[in-house]
């Protein structure tokens, strides 16, 4: 039995697994979230800027936005 990553309640028939990007220290890492309902998916925190902006289920169709150029690269 899993618990919901959002409300910590038991996940029963309606397990929803989604990936979100979150900041850990200085790195942005994907997190697999187990959510018990659409409401809990909707309650997830905002994904880190520059990454996929909605929770998603992963897979080959997901395209992350191009990495932002470092500010220093714009100084000529
Ligand atoms: Zn929940």
PDB file of N, CA and C and ligand atoms in Angstrom:
ATOM      1  N   UNK A   1       0.849  -1.205   0.000  1.00  0.00           N
ATOM      2  CA  UNK A   1       0.000   0.000   0.000  1.00  0.00           C
ATOM      3  C   UNK A   1       0.878   1.247   0.000  1.00  0.00           C
ATOM      4  N   UNK A   2       0.612   2.118  -0.940  1.00  0.00           N
ATOM      5  CA  UNK A   2       1.353   3.377  -0.991  1.00  0.00           C
ATOM      6  C   UNK A   2       0.541   4.474  -0.330  1.00  0.00           C
ATOM      7  N   UNK A   3       1.242   5.497   0.081  1.00  0.00           N
ATOM      8  CA  UNK A   3       0.565   6.697   0.543  1.00  0.00           C
ATOM      9  C   UNK A   3       0.723   7.794  -0.496  1.00  0.00           C
ATOM     10  N   UNK A   4      -0.255   8.639  -0.557  1.00  0.00           N
ATOM     11  CA  UNK A   4      -0.211   9.765  -1.479  1.00  0.00           C
ATOM     12  C   UNK A   4       0.932  10.697  -1.091  1.00  0.00           C
ATOM     13  N   UNK A   5       1.702  11.160  -2.102  1.00  0.00           N
ATOM     14  CA  UNK A   5       2.817  12.060  -1.826  1.00  0.00           C
ATOM     15  C   UNK A   5       2.332  13.450  -1.425  1.00  0.00           C
ATOM     16  N   UNK A   6       1.082  13.739  -1.688  1.00  0.00           N
ATOM     17  CA  UNK A   6       0.559  15.090  -1.451  1.00  0.00           C
ATOM     18  C   UNK A   6      -0.178  15.155  -0.119  1.00  0.00           C
ATOM     19  N   UNK A   7      -1.200  14.320   0.044  1.00  0.00           N
ATOM     20  CA  UNK A   7      -2.016  14.414   1.252  1.00  0.00           C
ATOM     21  C   UNK A   7      -1.678  13.312   2.263  1.00  0.00           C
ATOM     22  N   UNK A   8      -0.776  12.400   1.867  1.00  0.00           N
ATOM     23  CA  UNK A   8      -0.317  11.331   2.747  1.00  0.00           C
ATOM     24  C   UNK A   8      -1.416  10.327   3.082  1.00  0.00           C
ATOM     25  N   UNK A   9      -2.494  10.396   2.365  1.00  0.00           N
ATOM     26  CA  UNK A   9      -3.545   9.408   2.571  1.00  0.00           C
ATOM     27  C   UNK A   9      -3.240   8.136   1.793  1.00  0.00           C
ATOM     28  N   UNK A  10      -3.909   7.074   2.080  1.00  0.00           N
ATOM     29  CA  UNK A  10      -3.692   5.827   1.354  1.00  0.00           C
ATOM     30  C   UNK A  10      -4.144   5.949  -0.100  1.00  0.00           C
ATOM     31  N   UNK A  11      -3.312   5.420  -1.005  1.00  0.00           N
ATOM     32  CA  UNK A  11      -3.686   5.412  -2.419  1.00  0.00           C
ATOM     33  C   UNK A  11      -4.378   4.093  -2.694  1.00  0.00           C
ATOM     34  N   UNK A  12      -5.591   4.171  -3.158  1.00  0.00           N
ATOM     35  CA  UNK A  12      -6.338   2.941  -3.382  1.00  0.00           C
ATOM     36  C   UNK A  12      -6.404   2.644  -4.866  1.00  0.00           C
ATOM     37  N   UNK A  13      -7.547   2.668  -5.456  1.00  0.00           N
ATOM     38  CA  UNK A  13      -7.637   2.277  -6.862  1.00  0.00           C
ATOM     39  C   UNK A  13      -7.098   3.336  -7.813  1.00  0.00           C
ATOM     40  N   UNK A  14      -7.028   4.559  -7.327  1.00  0.00           N
ATOM     41  CA  UNK A  14      -6.828   5.654  -8.264  1.00  0.00           C
ATOM     42  C   UNK A  14      -5.404   6.201  -8.225  1.00  0.00           C
ATOM     43  N   UNK A  15      -4.402   5.316  -8.189  1.00  0.00           N
ATOM     44  CA  UNK A  15      -3.022   5.802  -8.175  1.00  0.00           C
ATOM     45  C   UNK A  15      -2.719   6.584  -9.451  1.00  0.00           C
ATOM     46  N   UNK A  16      -2.216   7.797  -9.265  1.00  0.00           N
ATOM     47  CA  UNK A  16      -1.774   8.613 -10.399  1.00  0.00           C
ATOM     48  C   UNK A  16      -0.309   8.895 -10.188  1.00  0.00           C
ATOM     49  N   UNK A  17       0.532   8.408 -11.090  1.00  0.00           N
ATOM     50  CA  UNK A  17       1.961   8.667 -10.975  1.00  0.00           C
ATOM     51  C   UNK A  17       2.343   9.722 -11.983  1.00  0.00           C
ATOM     52  N   UNK A  18       2.942  10.788 -11.516  1.00  0.00           N
ATOM     53  CA  UNK A  18       3.371  11.866 -12.404  1.00  0.00           C
ATOM     54  C   UNK A  18       4.783  12.279 -12.028  1.00  0.00           C
ATOM     55  N   UNK A  19       5.486  12.786 -13.008  1.00  0.00           N
ATOM     56  CA  UNK A  19       6.828  13.319 -12.777  1.00  0.00           C
ATOM     57  C   UNK A  19       6.740  14.830 -12.735  1.00  0.00           C
ATOM     58  N   UNK A  20       7.421  15.417 -11.763  1.00  0.00           N
ATOM     59  CA  UNK A  20       7.580  16.862 -11.775  1.00  0.00           C
ATOM     60  C   UNK A  20       9.055  17.166 -11.581  1.00  0.00           C
ATOM     61  N   UNK A  21       9.476  18.348 -11.996  1.00  0.00           N
ATOM     62  CA  UNK A  21      10.856  18.772 -11.794  1.00  0.00           C
ATOM     63  C   UNK A  21      10.917  19.648 -10.564  1.00  0.00           C
ATOM     64  N   UNK A  22      11.836  19.342  -9.677  1.00  0.00           N
ATOM     65  CA  UNK A  22      11.950  20.119  -8.452  1.00  0.00           C
ATOM     66  C   UNK A  22      13.411  20.411  -8.147  1.00  0.00           C
ATOM     67  N   UNK A  23      13.621  21.443  -7.369  1.00  0.00           N
ATOM     68  CA  UNK A  23      14.970  21.885  -7.043  1.00  0.00           C
ATOM     69  C   UNK A  23      15.453  21.159  -5.791  1.00  0.00           C
ATOM     70  N   UNK A  24      16.619  20.504  -5.919  1.00  0.00           N
ATOM     71  CA  UNK A  24      17.247  19.853  -4.768  1.00  0.00           C
ATOM     72  C   UNK A  24      18.638  20.443  -4.652  1.00  0.00           C
ATOM     73  N   UNK A  25      18.852  21.274  -3.634  1.00  0.00           N
ATOM     74  CA  UNK A  25      20.130  21.982  -3.559  1.00  0.00           C
ATOM     75  C   UNK A  25      20.248  22.900  -4.767  1.00  0.00           C
ATOM     76  N   UNK A  26      21.248  22.635  -5.608  1.00  0.00           N
ATOM     77  CA  UNK A  26      21.419  23.468  -6.804  1.00  0.00           C
ATOM     78  C   UNK A  26      21.016  22.723  -8.065  1.00  0.00           C
ATOM     79  N   UNK A  27      20.479  21.534  -7.918  1.00  0.00           N
ATOM     80  CA  UNK A  27      20.135  20.719  -9.084  1.00  0.00           C
ATOM     81  C   UNK A  27      18.630  20.594  -9.228  1.00  0.00           C
ATOM     82  N   UNK A  28      18.186  20.575 -10.473  1.00  0.00           N
ATOM     83  CA  UNK A  28      16.779  20.303 -10.731  1.00  0.00           C
ATOM     84  C   UNK A  28      16.648  18.825 -11.078  1.00  0.00           C
ATOM     85  N   UNK A  29      15.869  18.126 -10.315  1.00  0.00           N
ATOM     86  CA  UNK A  29      15.726  16.688 -10.489  1.00  0.00           C
ATOM     87  C   UNK A  29      14.264  16.331 -10.691  1.00  0.00           C
ATOM     88  N   UNK A  30      14.021  15.274 -11.457  1.00  0.00           N
ATOM     89  CA  UNK A  30      12.647  14.803 -11.598  1.00  0.00           C
ATOM     90  C   UNK A  30      12.221  14.008 -10.369  1.00  0.00           C
ATOM     91  N   UNK A  31      11.011  14.228  -9.959  1.00  0.00           N
ATOM     92  CA  UNK A  31      10.442  13.463  -8.861  1.00  0.00           C
ATOM     93  C   UNK A  31       9.244  12.685  -9.360  1.00  0.00           C
ATOM     94  N   UNK A  32       9.181  11.423  -8.963  1.00  0.00           N
ATOM     95  CA  UNK A  32       7.977  10.649  -9.240  1.00  0.00           C
ATOM     96  C   UNK A  32       7.034  10.819  -8.064  1.00  0.00           C
ATOM     97  N   UNK A  33       5.856  11.299  -8.374  1.00  0.00           N
ATOM     98  CA  UNK A  33       4.862  11.580  -7.343  1.00  0.00           C
ATOM     99  C   UNK A  33       3.741  10.555  -7.437  1.00  0.00           C
ATOM    100  N   UNK A  34       3.399   9.981  -6.314  1.00  0.00           N
ATOM    101  CA  UNK A  34       2.219   9.116  -6.242  1.00  0.00           C
ATOM    102  C   UNK A  34       1.079   9.943  -5.677  1.00  0.00           C
ATOM    103  N   UNK A  35       0.071  10.161  -6.474  1.00  0.00           N
ATOM    104  CA  UNK A  35      -1.058  10.968  -6.016  1.00  0.00           C
ATOM    105  C   UNK A  35      -2.318  10.118  -6.024  1.00  0.00           C
ATOM    106  N   UNK A  36      -3.207  10.421  -5.081  1.00  0.00           N
ATOM    107  CA  UNK A  36      -4.407   9.590  -4.926  1.00  0.00           C
ATOM    108  C   UNK A  36      -5.570  10.120  -5.747  1.00  0.00           C
ATOM    109  N   UNK A  37      -5.450  11.355  -6.239  1.00  0.00           N
ATOM    110  CA  UNK A  37      -6.591  11.931  -6.952  1.00  0.00           C
ATOM    111  C   UNK A  37      -6.117  13.079  -7.836  1.00  0.00           C
ATOM    112  N   UNK A  38      -6.984  13.480  -8.731  1.00  0.00           N
ATOM    113  CA  UNK A  38      -6.658  14.617  -9.588  1.00  0.00           C
ATOM    114  C   UNK A  38      -6.461  15.876  -8.758  1.00  0.00           C
ATOM    115  N   UNK A  39      -7.193  15.970  -7.664  1.00  0.00           N
ATOM    116  CA  UNK A  39      -7.054  17.143  -6.814  1.00  0.00           C
ATOM    117  C   UNK A  39      -5.653  17.217  -6.218  1.00  0.00           C
ATOM    118  N   UNK A  40      -5.092  16.082  -5.856  1.00  0.00           N
ATOM    119  CA  UNK A  40      -3.738  16.082  -5.302  1.00  0.00           C
ATOM    120  C   UNK A  40      -2.706  16.389  -6.381  1.00  0.00           C
ATOM    121  N   UNK A  41      -2.916  15.908  -7.603  1.00  0.00           N
ATOM    122  CA  UNK A  41      -2.012  16.273  -8.696  1.00  0.00           C
ATOM    123  C   UNK A  41      -2.041  17.783  -8.894  1.00  0.00           C
ATOM    124  N   UNK A  42      -3.239  18.355  -8.825  1.00  0.00           N
ATOM    125  CA  UNK A  42      -3.384  19.792  -9.029  1.00  0.00           C
ATOM    126  C   UNK A  42      -2.741  20.588  -7.906  1.00  0.00           C
ATOM    127  N   UNK A  43      -2.578  19.961  -6.747  1.00  0.00           N
ATOM    128  CA  UNK A  43      -2.021  20.658  -5.584  1.00  0.00           C
ATOM    129  C   UNK A  43      -0.500  20.607  -5.549  1.00  0.00           C
ATOM    130  N   UNK A  44       0.114  19.942  -6.519  1.00  0.00           N
ATOM    131  CA  UNK A  44       1.574  19.856  -6.527  1.00  0.00           C
ATOM    132  C   UNK A  44       2.179  21.240  -6.706  1.00  0.00           C
ATOM    133  N   UNK A  45       3.394  21.425  -6.195  1.00  0.00           N
ATOM    134  CA  UNK A  45       4.028  22.747  -6.342  1.00  0.00           C
ATOM    135  C   UNK A  45       4.363  23.045  -7.789  1.00  0.00           C
ATOM    136  N   UNK A  46       4.580  24.319  -8.058  1.00  0.00           N
ATOM    137  CA  UNK A  46       4.966  24.748  -9.391  1.00  0.00           C
ATOM    138  C   UNK A  46       6.268  24.077  -9.793  1.00  0.00           C
ATOM    139  N   UNK A  47       6.333  23.526 -10.999  1.00  0.00           N
ATOM    140  CA  UNK A  47       7.614  22.985 -11.467  1.00  0.00           C
ATOM    141  C   UNK A  47       8.656  24.087 -11.578  1.00  0.00           C
ATOM    142  N   UNK A  48       9.904  23.685 -11.496  1.00  0.00           N
ATOM    143  CA  UNK A  48      10.984  24.663 -11.545  1.00  0.00           C
ATOM    144  C   UNK A  48      10.950  25.402 -12.881  1.00  0.00           C
ATOM    145  N   UNK A  49      11.203  26.727 -12.882  1.00  0.00           N
ATOM    146  CA  UNK A  49      11.141  27.493 -14.143  1.00  0.00           C
ATOM    147  C   UNK A  49      12.084  26.928 -15.203  1.00  0.00           C
ATOM    148  N   UNK A  50      11.626  26.864 -16.418  1.00  0.00           N
ATOM    149  CA  UNK A  50      12.449  26.364 -17.512  1.00  0.00           C
ATOM    150  C   UNK A  50      12.236  24.895 -17.787  1.00  0.00           C
ATOM    151  N   UNK A  51      11.457  24.222 -16.949  1.00  0.00           N
ATOM    152  CA  UNK A  51      11.183  22.801 -17.153  1.00  0.00           C
ATOM    153  C   UNK A  51       9.713  22.622 -17.509  1.00  0.00           C
ATOM    154  N   UNK A  52       9.358  21.408 -17.813  1.00  0.00           N
ATOM    155  CA  UNK A  52       7.975  21.132 -18.144  1.00  0.00           C
ATOM    156  C   UNK A  52       7.076  21.694 -17.052  1.00  0.00           C
ATOM    157  N   UNK A  53       6.118  22.489 -17.461  1.00  0.00           N
ATOM    158  CA  UNK A  53       5.360  23.281 -16.501  1.00  0.00           C
ATOM    159  C   UNK A  53       4.093  22.607 -16.015  1.00  0.00           C
ATOM    160  N   UNK A  54       3.885  21.389 -16.390  1.00  0.00           N
ATOM    161  CA  UNK A  54       2.745  20.666 -15.850  1.00  0.00           C
ATOM    162  C   UNK A  54       3.210  19.280 -15.443  1.00  0.00           C
ATOM    163  N   UNK A  55       2.591  18.731 -14.434  1.00  0.00           N
ATOM    164  CA  UNK A  55       2.923  17.338 -14.105  1.00  0.00           C
ATOM    165  C   UNK A  55       2.655  16.457 -15.312  1.00  0.00           C
ATOM    166  N   UNK A  56       3.514  15.488 -15.525  1.00  0.00           N
ATOM    167  CA  UNK A  56       3.364  14.642 -16.693  1.00  0.00           C
ATOM    168  C   UNK A  56       3.709  13.217 -16.315  1.00  0.00           C
ATOM    169  N   UNK A  57       3.447  12.337 -17.229  1.00  0.00           N
ATOM    170  CA  UNK A  57       3.643  10.921 -16.927  1.00  0.00           C
ATOM    171  C   UNK A  57       4.910  10.369 -17.555  1.00  0.00           C
ATOM    172  N   UNK A  58       5.776  11.257 -18.046  1.00  0.00           N
ATOM    173  CA  UNK A  58       7.035  10.798 -18.610  1.00  0.00           C
ATOM    174  C   UNK A  58       6.835  10.172 -19.979  1.00  0.00           C
ATOM    175  N   UNK A  59       7.865   9.478 -20.464  1.00  0.00           N
ATOM    176  CA  UNK A  59       7.762   8.822 -21.756  1.00  0.00           C
ATOM    177  C   UNK A  59       8.460   9.617 -22.835  1.00  0.00           C
ATOM    178  N   UNK A  60       8.592   9.009 -24.019  1.00  0.00           N
ATOM    179  CA  UNK A  60       9.389   9.609 -25.089  1.00  0.00           C
ATOM    180  C   UNK A  60       8.772  10.851 -25.694  1.00  0.00           C
ATOM    181  N   UNK A  61       7.509  11.115 -25.436  1.00  0.00           N
ATOM    182  CA  UNK A  61       6.875  12.279 -26.045  1.00  0.00           C
ATOM    183  C   UNK A  61       7.154  13.562 -25.297  1.00  0.00           C
ATOM    184  N   UNK A  62       7.744  13.432 -24.110  1.00  0.00           N
ATOM    185  CA  UNK A  62       7.996  14.627 -23.315  1.00  0.00           C
ATOM    186  C   UNK A  62       9.267  15.304 -23.807  1.00  0.00           C
ATOM    187  N   UNK A  63       9.161  16.577 -24.100  1.00  0.00           N
ATOM    188  CA  UNK A  63      10.317  17.353 -24.524  1.00  0.00           C
ATOM    189  C   UNK A  63      10.517  18.476 -23.518  1.00  0.00           C
ATOM    190  N   UNK A  64      11.650  18.452 -22.854  1.00  0.00           N
ATOM    191  CA  UNK A  64      11.939  19.551 -21.945  1.00  0.00           C
ATOM    192  C   UNK A  64      12.334  20.768 -22.776  1.00  0.00           C
ATOM    193  N   UNK A  65      11.963  21.967 -22.339  1.00  0.00           N
ATOM    194  CA  UNK A  65      12.405  23.166 -23.043  1.00  0.00           C
ATOM    195  C   UNK A  65      13.926  23.231 -23.085  1.00  0.00           C
ATOM    196  N   UNK A  66      14.457  23.891 -24.108  1.00  0.00           N
ATOM    197  CA  UNK A  66      15.910  24.001 -24.235  1.00  0.00           C
ATOM    198  C   UNK A  66      16.485  24.693 -22.999  1.00  0.00           C
ATOM    199  N   UNK A  67      17.666  24.245 -22.579  1.00  0.00           N
ATOM    200  CA  UNK A  67      18.286  24.887 -21.423  1.00  0.00           C
ATOM    201  C   UNK A  67      18.530  26.366 -21.687  1.00  0.00           C
ATOM    202  N   UNK A  68      18.353  27.143 -20.658  1.00  0.00           N
ATOM    203  CA  UNK A  68      18.612  28.576 -20.810  1.00  0.00           C
ATOM    204  C   UNK A  68      20.111  28.806 -20.874  1.00  0.00           C
ATOM    205  N   UNK A  69      20.492  29.785 -21.672  1.00  0.00           N
ATOM    206  CA  UNK A  69      21.908  30.149 -21.726  1.00  0.00           C
ATOM    207  C   UNK A  69      22.298  30.795 -20.400  1.00  0.00           C
ATOM    208  N   UNK A  70      23.501  30.510 -19.990  1.00  0.00           N
ATOM    209  CA  UNK A  70      24.001  31.189 -18.810  1.00  0.00           C
ATOM    210  C   UNK A  70      24.131  32.670 -19.119  1.00  0.00           C
ATOM    211  N   UNK A  71      23.878  33.496 -18.147  1.00  0.00           N
ATOM    212  CA  UNK A  71      23.939  34.937 -18.365  1.00  0.00           C
ATOM    213  C   UNK A  71      25.290  35.359 -18.905  1.00  0.00           C
ATOM    214  N   UNK A  72      26.352  34.712 -18.422  1.00  0.00           N
ATOM    215  CA  UNK A  72      27.694  35.122 -18.842  1.00  0.00           C
ATOM    216  C   UNK A  72      27.921  34.861 -20.327  1.00  0.00           C
ATOM    217  N   UNK A  73      27.192  33.908 -20.904  1.00  0.00           N
ATOM    218  CA  UNK A  73      27.390  33.592 -22.321  1.00  0.00           C
ATOM    219  C   UNK A  73      26.867  34.708 -23.209  1.00  0.00           C
ATOM    220  N   UNK A  74      26.053  35.584 -22.652  1.00  0.00           N
ATOM    221  CA  UNK A  74      25.489  36.666 -23.452  1.00  0.00           C
ATOM    222  C   UNK A  74      26.399  37.898 -23.455  1.00  0.00           C
ATOM    223  N   UNK A  75      27.446  37.867 -22.654  1.00  0.00           N
ATOM    224  CA  UNK A  75      28.356  39.018 -22.582  1.00  0.00           C
ATOM    225  C   UNK A  75      29.444  38.826 -23.619  1.00  0.00           C
ATOM    226  N   UNK A  76      29.497  39.722 -24.590  1.00  0.00           N
ATOM    227  CA  UNK A  76      30.491  39.582 -25.671  1.00  0.00           C
ATOM    228  C   UNK A  76      31.527  40.683 -25.591  1.00  0.00           C
TER     229      UNK A  76
HETATM  230 ZN1  LIG B   1      -3.774  12.619  -2.031  1.00  0.00          ZN
END
